[in-house]
Amino acid sequence: MAHHTLLADRPEHHTGHPLAHRGRVVHSFGGAHRLGWGSALVLAAIFATLALQRHAQLLTTGYDLGIFDQGVRAYSEGKLPSSLLKGIDYSLLGDHFSPILATLAPLYLVFNGPQVLLVAQAVLIAVGVVPLTIWAARSLGPKTAIVVAISYGLAGGLAHAVAFDFHEIACAVPLLSFSLTALGNRRLRAAALWAAPLVLVKEDLGLTVAAIGALIAVLAGRFNRPVRRLGIATVMFGLAATAIESYALIPLFNPGGQNSYTGQIGLDGAMYQLMTLMFNNLKVETVILLLLPTAFIALRSPIVLLVIPTLAWRFLSDNPGYWGNAFHYDAVLVPIVSAAFVDALVRLRRRGWGSARHRLVLLVSLVSTTALLTASPLAQLFSPALWQPSEHVTAARSVLAKIPDGASVAASNSLAAQLTGRAEVSLFGILPIETSRPEFIVADTSIPHQFPLDSGALARLVDSAEGSGYRMVDAADGVVLLARQ
């Protein structure tokens, strides 16, 4: 069996004494788990610290942290998820199909605020390192496991996700890690079971589930028909989930009766993006930065093929925001390339790769991962600006403190996430104040560009509000507060 083949690579399997052999296995098993969960604990602390400090420095936004805060709070109140920041009675199930977020609702019984989502995201992403590290430790030894944990934990795709508010894909990261670890160890039924809930995270992940099912069917071969049928069923399940969610459920919940994202990939546009793929520096850079922490060894494993569904819809889209690595879109790819990294190393060891080559790969991985830290959001942890509130942050907080709890507020994007935990918040510049008639308007006009308006347009909107029944209450360092008369 494949599982026994993997075990045969371990040094303790060459001892001749059964009792001694048994004791070493137990010791290795416990050590591997301590290494895996210890890595997760360290990463969770790093990720949570970065996210919470960014929130404290007003570096989180209404789009998207405030939106998810409102949505998960609705779940905690026994309602379907909606967000006033998106629009009046705007169902988030009509934006992206992510009912798995309901599992986070109980956390709001302990702490009611967007910070709980930032911590939850940090923990979820950190837990993804556990199965990968245990797999590496048991198959290749603790030194390799430490390198795998570092290449995973410091990967830019995860750092950018942690630094950019909160997103539902945090729930996909541990599911993928557990599924692909099971796949690499030929526990194919477990791989399918871990993958199945991905369809509840986001509508496009059904394509990844289908790809996992295809690998399961291939690995099962002709002689394990029940598992092969399971793989084929998983393919059909994933494809059907994406189709139903994208073309039926999202339009059903969407206030406009449509899916706002499917139109971003048209046949003509997709053909053009495909033909120019290798000439697009941003897309090529995304792939290189994704594989570099694995020293490109991940390409030696069929598991790496699972990046194709996500990269396909991103690279075939006309939206340049999907092409690069500056946002959260690479987060679901990191566990895939990390699992491919471990699987490739196991395969190469089995084929007789010497220890010198193995050590060289680990060294290249460490050097590459460390070098990429200079452009990583994790580098912000070493910046004094993350730890010392600026005069602008202090001024903004003094203005925000004048808004009473429970008030209705139209806030600019940069300030909205600071208020969603204690007020009813809409986005200033999206929902007309003549429609929402909030009690307060608060806007930071000092920021040159923030969604959906630049500073000039935002300032003109503030002036317009003063002529529409609102009076100035406070202003400090470009942050203005108006109250309804």
Tab-separated table of C-alpha atoms in Angstrom:
chain	number	residue	atom	x	y	z
A	1	MET	CA	0.000	0.000	0.000
A	2	ALA	CA	1.125	3.590	-0.665
A	3	HIS	CA	0.861	4.444	3.025
A	4	HIS	CA	3.361	1.714	3.874
A	5	THR	CA	5.650	2.919	1.104
A	6	LEU	CA	5.756	6.339	2.708
A	7	LEU	CA	6.455	4.820	6.097
A	8	ALA	CA	9.290	2.749	4.632
A	9	ASP	CA	11.203	5.942	3.901
A	10	ARG	CA	11.510	6.689	7.592
A	11	PRO	CA	14.804	5.747	9.272
A	12	GLU	CA	13.035	3.975	12.132
A	13	HIS	CA	11.679	1.379	9.727
A	14	HIS	CA	15.154	-0.057	9.190
A	15	THR	CA	15.615	-1.292	12.741
A	16	GLY	CA	15.317	-5.007	13.359
A	17	HIS	CA	13.840	-5.101	16.840
A	18	PRO	CA	10.021	-4.991	16.820
A	19	LEU	CA	9.631	-3.424	20.240
A	20	ALA	CA	12.264	-0.758	19.626
A	21	HIS	CA	10.715	-0.071	16.231
A	22	ARG	CA	7.301	0.340	17.792
A	23	GLY	CA	8.478	2.730	20.441
A	24	ARG	CA	10.176	4.975	17.906
A	25	VAL	CA	7.016	5.176	15.830
A	26	VAL	CA	4.996	6.340	18.820
A	27	HIS	CA	7.684	8.898	19.700
A	28	SER	CA	7.814	10.173	16.113
A	29	PHE	CA	4.031	10.380	15.943
A	30	GLY	CA	3.862	12.531	19.077
A	31	GLY	CA	6.784	14.679	17.984
A	32	ALA	CA	5.248	15.288	14.593
A	33	HIS	CA	1.999	16.436	16.149
A	34	ARG	CA	3.772	18.742	18.581
A	35	LEU	CA	5.699	20.247	15.681
A	36	GLY	CA	2.531	20.700	13.616
A	37	TRP	CA	0.400	22.272	16.320
A	38	GLY	CA	3.330	24.278	17.679
A	39	SER	CA	3.841	25.786	14.221
A	40	ALA	CA	0.146	26.629	14.044
A	41	LEU	CA	0.271	28.358	17.417
A	42	VAL	CA	3.209	30.526	16.372
A	43	LEU	CA	1.637	31.418	13.019
A	44	ALA	CA	-1.739	32.202	14.595
A	45	ALA	CA	-0.053	34.633	16.992
A	46	ILE	CA	1.866	36.319	14.144
A	47	PHE	CA	-1.159	36.569	11.853
A	48	ALA	CA	-3.514	37.804	14.578
A	49	THR	CA	-1.010	40.411	15.749
A	50	LEU	CA	-0.595	41.803	12.232
A	51	ALA	CA	-4.333	41.897	11.566
A	52	LEU	CA	-5.307	43.461	14.893
A	53	GLN	CA	-2.581	46.091	14.742
A	54	ARG	CA	-3.616	47.055	11.222
A	55	HIS	CA	-7.185	47.441	12.453
A	56	ALA	CA	-5.970	49.576	15.356
A	57	GLN	CA	-4.131	51.815	12.875
A	58	LEU	CA	-7.310	52.279	10.752
A	59	LEU	CA	-5.886	50.143	7.952
A	60	THR	CA	-8.965	47.932	7.625
A	61	THR	CA	-11.972	48.952	5.554
A	62	GLY	CA	-15.696	48.604	5.155
A	63	TYR	CA	-15.036	46.745	1.915
A	64	ASP	CA	-14.490	43.984	3.025
A	65	LEU	CA	-14.100	43.631	6.801
A	66	GLY	CA	-17.178	45.708	7.599
A	67	ILE	CA	-19.282	43.736	5.115
A	68	PHE	CA	-18.351	40.390	6.646
A	69	ASP	CA	-18.800	41.754	10.162
A	70	GLN	CA	-22.364	42.756	9.349
A	71	GLY	CA	-23.024	39.440	7.619
A	72	VAL	CA	-21.736	37.168	10.385
A	73	ARG	CA	-23.503	39.294	12.996
A	74	ALA	CA	-26.757	38.692	11.117
A	75	TYR	CA	-26.109	34.943	11.336
A	76	SER	CA	-25.525	35.296	15.085
A	77	GLU	CA	-28.948	36.944	15.368
A	78	GLY	CA	-30.628	34.072	13.566
A	79	LYS	CA	-31.006	35.941	10.264
A	80	LEU	CA	-29.701	35.399	6.765
A	81	PRO	CA	-26.481	37.347	6.148
A	82	SER	CA	-26.953	40.868	4.870
A	83	SER	CA	-24.847	44.005	4.738
A	84	LEU	CA	-26.035	47.602	4.676
A	85	LEU	CA	-22.594	48.517	3.336
A	86	LYS	CA	-23.540	46.691	0.134
A	87	GLY	CA	-27.039	48.170	0.069
A	88	ILE	CA	-30.395	48.117	1.855
A	89	ASP	CA	-31.402	44.512	2.613
A	90	TYR	CA	-28.527	43.273	0.462
A	91	SER	CA	-28.154	39.505	1.020
A	92	LEU	CA	-24.531	38.411	1.049
A	93	LEU	CA	-25.605	35.022	-0.321
A	94	GLY	CA	-26.412	36.985	-3.466
A	95	ASP	CA	-22.848	38.284	-3.653
A	96	HIS	CA	-20.801	35.147	-2.985
A	97	PHE	CA	-22.263	31.847	-1.807
A	98	SER	CA	-20.484	31.357	1.529
A	99	PRO	CA	-22.895	29.795	4.043
A	100	ILE	CA	-19.923	28.284	5.898
A	101	LEU	CA	-19.559	31.698	7.580
A	102	ALA	CA	-22.502	30.738	9.779
A	103	THR	CA	-20.074	28.517	11.719
A	104	LEU	CA	-18.349	31.687	12.972
A	105	ALA	CA	-21.571	33.175	14.347
A	106	PRO	CA	-21.219	31.624	17.848
A	107	LEU	CA	-18.012	33.626	18.301
A	108	TYR	CA	-20.141	36.775	18.369
A	109	LEU	CA	-21.728	35.557	21.606
A	110	VAL	CA	-18.299	36.019	23.198
A	111	PHE	CA	-17.085	39.162	21.438
A	112	ASN	CA	-19.154	41.402	19.191
A	113	GLY	CA	-16.890	43.177	16.735
A	114	PRO	CA	-14.862	42.807	13.540
A	115	GLN	CA	-11.764	41.894	15.555
A	116	VAL	CA	-13.255	38.453	16.164
A	117	LEU	CA	-13.182	37.799	12.419
A	118	LEU	CA	-9.556	38.906	12.169
A	119	VAL	CA	-8.548	36.487	14.921
A	120	ALA	CA	-10.684	33.683	13.475
A	121	GLN	CA	-9.039	34.164	10.095
A	122	ALA	CA	-5.587	34.080	11.660
A	123	VAL	CA	-6.371	30.796	13.440
A	124	LEU	CA	-7.996	29.151	10.413
A	125	ILE	CA	-5.087	29.980	8.119
A	126	ALA	CA	-2.552	28.916	10.756
A	127	VAL	CA	-4.262	25.545	11.286
A	128	GLY	CA	-3.588	24.760	7.638
A	129	VAL	CA	0.057	24.168	8.522
A	130	VAL	CA	-0.766	21.290	10.903
A	131	PRO	CA	-1.436	18.357	8.543
A	132	LEU	CA	1.300	19.442	6.126
A	133	THR	CA	3.916	19.645	8.879
A	134	ILE	CA	2.884	16.306	10.394
A	135	TRP	CA	3.024	14.657	6.964
A	136	ALA	CA	6.486	16.072	6.307
A	137	ALA	CA	7.773	15.158	9.767
A	138	ARG	CA	6.590	11.548	9.614
A	139	SER	CA	7.731	10.987	6.022
A	140	LEU	CA	10.881	13.093	5.736
A	141	GLY	CA	11.972	14.069	9.235
A	142	PRO	CA	11.655	17.113	11.513
A	143	LYS	CA	14.128	19.353	9.639
A	144	THR	CA	12.148	19.049	6.428
A	145	ALA	CA	8.925	19.604	8.381
A	146	ILE	CA	10.274	22.866	9.795
A	147	VAL	CA	11.161	24.098	6.297
A	148	VAL	CA	7.682	23.153	5.054
A	149	ALA	CA	6.097	25.026	7.974
A	150	ILE	CA	8.204	28.106	7.210
A	151	SER	CA	7.538	28.064	3.456
A	152	TYR	CA	3.812	27.712	4.155
A	153	GLY	CA	3.524	30.164	7.028
A	154	LEU	CA	5.578	32.944	5.471
A	155	ALA	CA	4.083	32.556	1.992
A	156	GLY	CA	3.002	35.842	0.468
A	157	GLY	CA	-0.420	34.487	-0.434
A	158	LEU	CA	-1.295	33.992	3.226
A	159	ALA	CA	0.328	37.223	4.406
A	160	HIS	CA	-1.639	39.306	1.896
A	161	ALA	CA	-4.867	37.603	2.954
A	162	VAL	CA	-4.193	38.350	6.618
A	163	ALA	CA	-3.303	41.965	5.822
A	164	PHE	CA	-6.391	42.567	3.694
A	165	ASP	CA	-9.327	42.566	6.109
A	166	PHE	CA	-11.260	39.264	6.341
A	167	HIS	CA	-12.500	36.930	3.618
A	168	GLU	CA	-14.420	33.686	3.484
A	169	ILE	CA	-11.532	31.849	1.813
A	170	ALA	CA	-9.874	31.590	5.252
A	171	CYS	CA	-12.268	28.691	5.853
A	172	ALA	CA	-10.972	26.919	2.731
A	173	VAL	CA	-7.302	26.922	3.740
A	174	PRO	CA	-7.414	24.222	6.478
A	175	LEU	CA	-9.915	22.134	4.500
A	176	LEU	CA	-7.528	22.071	1.550
A	177	SER	CA	-4.547	21.236	3.741
A	178	PHE	CA	-6.279	18.276	5.380
A	179	SER	CA	-7.736	17.069	2.080
A	180	LEU	CA	-4.459	17.199	0.178
A	181	THR	CA	-2.476	15.627	3.006
A	182	ALA	CA	-4.938	12.726	2.890
A	183	LEU	CA	-4.609	12.632	-0.900
A	184	GLY	CA	-0.809	12.534	-0.722
A	185	ASN	CA	-0.981	9.638	1.731
A	186	ARG	CA	-3.506	7.789	-0.489
A	187	ARG	CA	-6.311	8.098	2.034
A	188	LEU	CA	-8.604	8.889	-0.840
A	189	ARG	CA	-11.967	8.709	0.920
A	190	ALA	CA	-10.721	11.122	3.584
A	191	ALA	CA	-9.457	13.433	0.837
A	192	ALA	CA	-12.937	13.556	-0.710
A	193	LEU	CA	-14.646	14.151	2.645
A	194	TRP	CA	-12.321	17.031	3.589
A	195	ALA	CA	-12.795	18.592	0.151
A	196	ALA	CA	-16.599	18.421	0.056
A	197	PRO	CA	-17.298	21.406	2.402
A	198	LEU	CA	-15.300	23.680	0.090
A	199	VAL	CA	-18.476	24.185	-1.948
A	200	LEU	CA	-19.901	26.034	1.073
A	201	VAL	CA	-16.954	28.444	1.206
A	202	LYS	CA	-17.239	30.089	-2.209
A	203	GLU	CA	-18.934	29.192	-5.461
A	204	ASP	CA	-15.778	28.785	-7.560
A	205	LEU	CA	-14.220	26.241	-5.185
A	206	GLY	CA	-16.504	23.546	-6.569
A	207	LEU	CA	-14.074	23.499	-9.496
A	208	THR	CA	-11.229	22.696	-7.105
A	209	VAL	CA	-13.348	19.952	-5.530
A	210	ALA	CA	-13.890	18.515	-9.006
A	211	ALA	CA	-10.142	18.593	-9.678
A	212	ILE	CA	-9.488	16.767	-6.390
A	213	GLY	CA	-12.078	14.189	-7.421
A	214	ALA	CA	-10.308	13.690	-10.743
A	215	LEU	CA	-7.008	13.005	-8.950
A	216	ILE	CA	-8.775	10.575	-6.619
A	217	ALA	CA	-10.170	8.673	-9.610
A	218	VAL	CA	-6.741	8.513	-11.246
A	219	LEU	CA	-4.970	7.395	-8.074
A	220	ALA	CA	-7.620	4.745	-7.392
A	221	GLY	CA	-6.812	3.138	-10.741
A	222	ARG	CA	-8.705	0.369	-12.448
A	223	PHE	CA	-8.591	-2.090	-9.565
A	224	ASN	CA	-10.190	-0.023	-6.794
A	225	ARG	CA	-13.550	0.581	-8.390
A	226	PRO	CA	-15.427	1.850	-5.298
A	227	VAL	CA	-12.872	4.609	-4.711
A	228	ARG	CA	-12.689	5.340	-8.410
A	229	ARG	CA	-16.452	5.807	-8.430
A	230	LEU	CA	-16.071	8.089	-5.398
A	231	GLY	CA	-13.591	10.200	-7.360
A	232	ILE	CA	-15.941	10.480	-10.322
A	233	ALA	CA	-18.833	11.338	-7.983
A	234	THR	CA	-16.676	14.037	-6.397
A	235	VAL	CA	-15.996	15.519	-9.834
A	236	MET	CA	-19.709	15.643	-10.612
A	237	PHE	CA	-20.524	17.029	-7.161
A	238	GLY	CA	-17.993	19.861	-7.484
A	239	LEU	CA	-19.065	20.866	-10.985
A	240	ALA	CA	-22.745	20.738	-10.079
A	241	ALA	CA	-22.167	22.817	-6.931
A	242	THR	CA	-20.378	25.575	-8.846
A	243	ALA	CA	-23.044	25.625	-11.559
A	244	ILE	CA	-25.996	25.669	-9.141
A	245	GLU	CA	-24.473	28.250	-6.826
A	246	SER	CA	-23.284	30.554	-9.625
A	247	TYR	CA	-26.318	30.427	-11.895
A	248	ALA	CA	-29.213	29.638	-9.550
A	249	LEU	CA	-28.584	30.366	-5.865
A	250	ILE	CA	-26.623	33.618	-6.141
A	251	PRO	CA	-29.139	35.191	-8.585
A	252	LEU	CA	-31.933	33.954	-6.313
A	253	PHE	CA	-30.552	35.875	-3.317
A	254	ASN	CA	-29.152	38.832	-5.269
A	255	PRO	CA	-31.368	41.962	-5.097
A	256	GLY	CA	-30.880	42.446	-8.837
A	257	GLY	CA	-31.533	38.807	-9.664
A	258	GLN	CA	-28.075	38.298	-11.165
A	259	ASN	CA	-24.551	37.119	-10.443
A	260	SER	CA	-22.359	40.205	-10.655
A	261	TYR	CA	-19.169	38.205	-11.247
A	262	THR	CA	-19.937	35.680	-13.992
A	263	GLY	CA	-19.980	38.476	-16.555
A	264	GLN	CA	-16.302	39.192	-15.887
A	265	ILE	CA	-15.311	36.157	-17.959
A	266	GLY	CA	-16.619	36.302	-21.536
A	267	LEU	CA	-15.645	34.002	-24.406
A	268	ASP	CA	-13.896	36.670	-26.475
A	269	GLY	CA	-12.137	38.168	-23.471
A	270	ALA	CA	-11.090	34.743	-22.171
A	271	MET	CA	-9.594	33.792	-25.547
A	272	TYR	CA	-7.603	37.026	-25.624
A	273	GLN	CA	-6.368	36.523	-22.037
A	274	LEU	CA	-5.366	32.950	-22.892
A	275	MET	CA	-3.405	33.948	-25.994
A	276	THR	CA	-1.558	36.708	-24.140
A	277	LEU	CA	-1.047	34.743	-20.923
A	278	MET	CA	2.705	34.254	-21.203
A	279	PHE	CA	3.230	37.920	-22.101
A	280	ASN	CA	1.439	39.285	-19.053
A	281	ASN	CA	4.149	40.079	-16.515
A	282	LEU	CA	1.716	40.290	-13.613
A	283	LYS	CA	0.337	36.791	-14.208
A	284	VAL	CA	3.764	35.274	-14.749
A	285	GLU	CA	5.019	36.938	-11.572
A	286	THR	CA	2.057	35.522	-9.624
A	287	VAL	CA	2.938	31.967	-10.661
A	288	ILE	CA	6.650	32.409	-9.962
A	289	LEU	CA	6.080	33.881	-6.500
A	290	LEU	CA	3.664	31.072	-5.717
A	291	LEU	CA	6.171	28.316	-6.582
A	292	LEU	CA	9.423	29.960	-5.489
A	293	PRO	CA	9.113	29.039	-1.767
A	294	THR	CA	8.971	25.375	-2.863
A	295	ALA	CA	12.151	25.789	-4.959
A	296	PHE	CA	9.849	24.830	-7.874
A	297	ILE	CA	9.978	21.221	-6.657
A	298	ALA	CA	6.181	21.349	-6.296
A	299	LEU	CA	6.069	20.971	-10.082
A	300	ARG	CA	7.201	17.353	-9.604
A	301	SER	CA	3.886	16.419	-7.963
A	302	PRO	CA	0.503	15.977	-9.668
A	303	ILE	CA	-1.066	17.784	-6.698
A	304	VAL	CA	0.193	21.073	-8.137
A	305	LEU	CA	-2.342	20.673	-10.964
A	306	LEU	CA	-5.033	21.652	-8.455
A	307	VAL	CA	-4.004	25.309	-8.782
A	308	ILE	CA	-5.392	25.332	-12.334
A	309	PRO	CA	-9.108	25.936	-11.571
A	310	THR	CA	-8.435	29.024	-9.437
A	311	LEU	CA	-5.706	30.414	-11.688
A	312	ALA	CA	-7.881	29.763	-14.737
A	313	TRP	CA	-10.827	31.927	-13.663
A	314	ARG	CA	-8.475	34.607	-12.357
A	315	PHE	CA	-6.235	34.780	-15.419
A	316	LEU	CA	-9.072	34.487	-17.955
A	317	SER	CA	-10.979	37.327	-16.315
A	318	ASP	CA	-10.839	40.858	-17.690
A	319	ASN	CA	-10.403	42.173	-14.134
A	320	PRO	CA	-6.682	42.968	-13.502
A	321	GLY	CA	-7.350	42.854	-9.760
A	322	TYR	CA	-7.471	39.061	-10.008
A	323	TRP	CA	-4.138	38.672	-11.777
A	324	GLY	CA	-1.646	39.699	-9.129
A	325	ASN	CA	-0.839	38.638	-5.580
A	326	ALA	CA	-1.633	41.872	-3.749
A	327	PHE	CA	-4.993	40.708	-2.401
A	328	HIS	CA	-6.302	37.492	-0.845
A	329	TYR	CA	-6.764	35.371	-3.953
A	330	ASP	CA	-3.550	33.346	-3.572
A	331	ALA	CA	-4.481	32.102	-0.095
A	332	VAL	CA	-6.313	29.009	-1.379
A	333	LEU	CA	-3.313	28.162	-3.580
A	334	VAL	CA	-0.725	28.117	-0.787
A	335	PRO	CA	-1.909	24.824	0.793
A	336	ILE	CA	-1.974	23.285	-2.693
A	337	VAL	CA	1.625	24.161	-3.577
A	338	SER	CA	2.745	23.300	-0.034
A	339	ALA	CA	1.146	19.844	-0.291
A	340	ALA	CA	2.727	19.421	-3.732
A	341	PHE	CA	6.073	20.392	-2.163
A	342	VAL	CA	5.855	17.632	0.458
A	343	ASP	CA	4.520	15.082	-2.036
A	344	ALA	CA	7.307	15.846	-4.513
A	345	LEU	CA	9.991	15.486	-1.831
A	346	VAL	CA	8.522	12.139	-0.761
A	347	ARG	CA	8.427	10.932	-4.372
A	348	LEU	CA	12.016	12.031	-5.008
A	349	ARG	CA	13.220	10.380	-1.803
A	350	ARG	CA	11.503	7.170	-2.886
A	351	ARG	CA	13.257	7.348	-6.251
A	352	GLY	CA	16.667	7.535	-4.653
A	353	TRP	CA	17.417	11.234	-4.345
A	354	GLY	CA	20.444	11.658	-2.133
A	355	SER	CA	20.542	13.684	1.075
A	356	ALA	CA	22.744	16.340	-0.556
A	357	ARG	CA	20.101	17.160	-3.150
A	358	HIS	CA	17.408	17.107	-0.506
A	359	ARG	CA	19.329	19.553	1.687
A	360	LEU	CA	19.963	21.825	-1.300
A	361	VAL	CA	16.239	22.024	-2.044
A	362	LEU	CA	15.492	22.876	1.580
A	363	LEU	CA	18.179	25.575	1.548
A	364	VAL	CA	16.813	27.140	-1.649
A	365	SER	CA	13.322	27.083	-0.134
A	366	LEU	CA	14.503	28.830	3.036
A	367	VAL	CA	16.510	31.462	1.166
A	368	SER	CA	13.665	32.169	-1.267
A	369	THR	CA	11.050	32.412	1.460
A	370	THR	CA	13.250	34.731	3.515
A	371	ALA	CA	14.053	36.935	0.522
A	372	LEU	CA	10.367	37.344	-0.323
A	373	LEU	CA	9.688	38.631	3.194
A	374	THR	CA	11.047	42.021	2.173
A	375	ALA	CA	7.924	42.543	0.032
A	376	SER	CA	5.560	40.774	2.411
A	377	PRO	CA	2.955	42.458	4.631
A	378	LEU	CA	4.568	40.517	7.478
A	379	ALA	CA	7.455	42.997	7.271
A	380	GLN	CA	5.063	45.594	8.685
A	381	LEU	CA	5.466	43.880	12.060
A	382	PHE	CA	8.966	45.380	12.212
A	383	SER	CA	7.805	48.895	11.347
A	384	PRO	CA	7.312	51.397	14.192
A	385	ALA	CA	4.335	52.818	12.264
A	386	LEU	CA	2.341	49.679	13.025
A	387	TRP	CA	2.813	50.085	16.759
A	388	GLN	CA	2.647	53.845	17.289
A	389	PRO	CA	-0.628	55.643	16.509
A	390	SER	CA	-0.051	58.601	14.208
A	391	GLU	CA	-1.557	62.027	14.846
A	392	HIS	CA	-4.070	61.277	12.109
A	393	VAL	CA	-5.199	58.022	13.755
A	394	THR	CA	-5.527	59.767	17.111
A	395	ALA	CA	-7.564	62.571	15.547
A	396	ALA	CA	-9.803	60.141	13.693
A	397	ARG	CA	-10.491	58.132	16.829
A	398	SER	CA	-11.435	61.263	18.743
A	399	VAL	CA	-13.990	62.094	16.041
A	400	LEU	CA	-15.363	58.536	15.922
A	401	ALA	CA	-15.775	58.551	19.703
A	402	LYS	CA	-18.447	61.240	19.343
A	403	ILE	CA	-20.759	58.822	17.506
A	404	PRO	CA	-23.055	57.117	20.031
A	405	ASP	CA	-23.519	53.345	20.049
A	406	GLY	CA	-26.494	52.150	18.055
A	407	ALA	CA	-26.575	55.210	15.783
A	408	SER	CA	-27.067	55.024	12.024
A	409	VAL	CA	-23.951	56.231	10.221
A	410	ALA	CA	-22.840	56.787	6.637
A	411	ALA	CA	-19.073	56.275	6.784
A	412	SER	CA	-16.277	56.484	4.256
A	413	ASN	CA	-14.650	53.147	3.449
A	414	SER	CA	-11.555	53.711	5.594
A	415	LEU	CA	-13.646	54.321	8.730
A	416	ALA	CA	-16.589	51.940	8.268
A	417	ALA	CA	-14.969	48.861	9.830
A	418	GLN	CA	-14.252	50.866	12.993
A	419	LEU	CA	-17.999	51.335	13.517
A	420	THR	CA	-19.805	48.192	12.312
A	421	GLY	CA	-19.432	46.531	15.702
A	422	ARG	CA	-21.450	49.212	17.471
A	423	ALA	CA	-23.486	51.123	14.870
A	424	GLU	CA	-25.671	50.673	11.807
A	425	VAL	CA	-23.237	51.565	9.031
A	426	SER	CA	-23.747	52.304	5.339
A	427	LEU	CA	-21.044	53.333	2.879
A	428	PHE	CA	-20.848	57.051	2.219
A	429	GLY	CA	-20.732	57.474	-1.537
A	430	ILE	CA	-22.637	54.295	-2.444
A	431	LEU	CA	-26.022	54.643	-0.771
A	432	PRO	CA	-27.488	58.158	-1.286
A	433	ILE	CA	-28.045	59.911	2.018
A	434	GLU	CA	-31.458	60.987	0.741
A	435	THR	CA	-32.343	57.272	0.768
A	436	SER	CA	-30.673	56.131	3.976
A	437	ARG	CA	-31.027	59.393	5.990
A	438	PRO	CA	-28.389	58.364	8.555
A	439	GLU	CA	-28.134	60.181	11.857
A	440	PHE	CA	-24.422	60.834	11.264
A	441	ILE	CA	-21.978	61.133	8.378
A	442	VAL	CA	-18.278	60.565	9.000
A	443	ALA	CA	-15.634	60.745	6.291
A	444	ASP	CA	-11.869	60.849	6.035
A	445	THR	CA	-11.162	63.328	3.242
A	446	SER	CA	-7.383	63.165	3.720
A	447	ILE	CA	-6.971	59.870	1.830
A	448	PRO	CA	-6.307	60.496	-1.880
A	449	HIS	CA	-8.045	57.342	-3.097
A	450	GLN	CA	-10.493	55.078	-1.301
A	451	PHE	CA	-13.402	53.099	-2.655
A	452	PRO	CA	-15.610	54.394	-4.213
A	453	LEU	CA	-14.433	58.037	-4.339
A	454	ASP	CA	-11.243	60.038	-4.348
A	455	SER	CA	-10.676	62.721	-1.723
A	456	GLY	CA	-11.973	65.535	-3.908
A	457	ALA	CA	-15.241	63.786	-4.731
A	458	LEU	CA	-15.654	62.809	-1.092
A	459	ALA	CA	-15.158	66.424	0.054
A	460	ARG	CA	-17.753	67.610	-2.473
A	461	LEU	CA	-20.186	65.003	-1.184
A	462	VAL	CA	-19.633	66.288	2.358
A	463	ASP	CA	-20.359	69.855	1.190
A	464	SER	CA	-23.510	68.600	-0.515
A	465	ALA	CA	-24.648	66.930	2.708
A	466	GLU	CA	-24.267	70.200	4.590
A	467	GLY	CA	-26.778	71.664	2.191
A	468	SER	CA	-29.144	68.715	2.646
A	469	GLY	CA	-29.985	68.995	6.319
A	470	TYR	CA	-26.686	68.049	8.016
A	471	ARG	CA	-24.479	70.234	10.216
A	472	MET	CA	-20.796	69.964	11.055
A	473	VAL	CA	-20.191	68.499	14.514
A	474	ASP	CA	-16.447	67.985	14.503
A	475	ALA	CA	-13.466	67.987	12.177
A	476	ALA	CA	-9.857	66.969	12.767
A	477	ASP	CA	-7.004	66.344	10.337
A	478	GLY	CA	-9.328	65.784	7.391
A	479	VAL	CA	-11.825	63.607	9.273
A	480	VAL	CA	-15.233	65.282	9.391
A	481	LEU	CA	-18.371	64.390	11.353
A	482	LEU	CA	-21.820	65.677	10.426
A	483	ALA	CA	-25.084	65.178	12.267
A	484	ARG	CA	-28.606	65.270	10.877
A	485	GLN	CA	-30.461	68.410	11.932
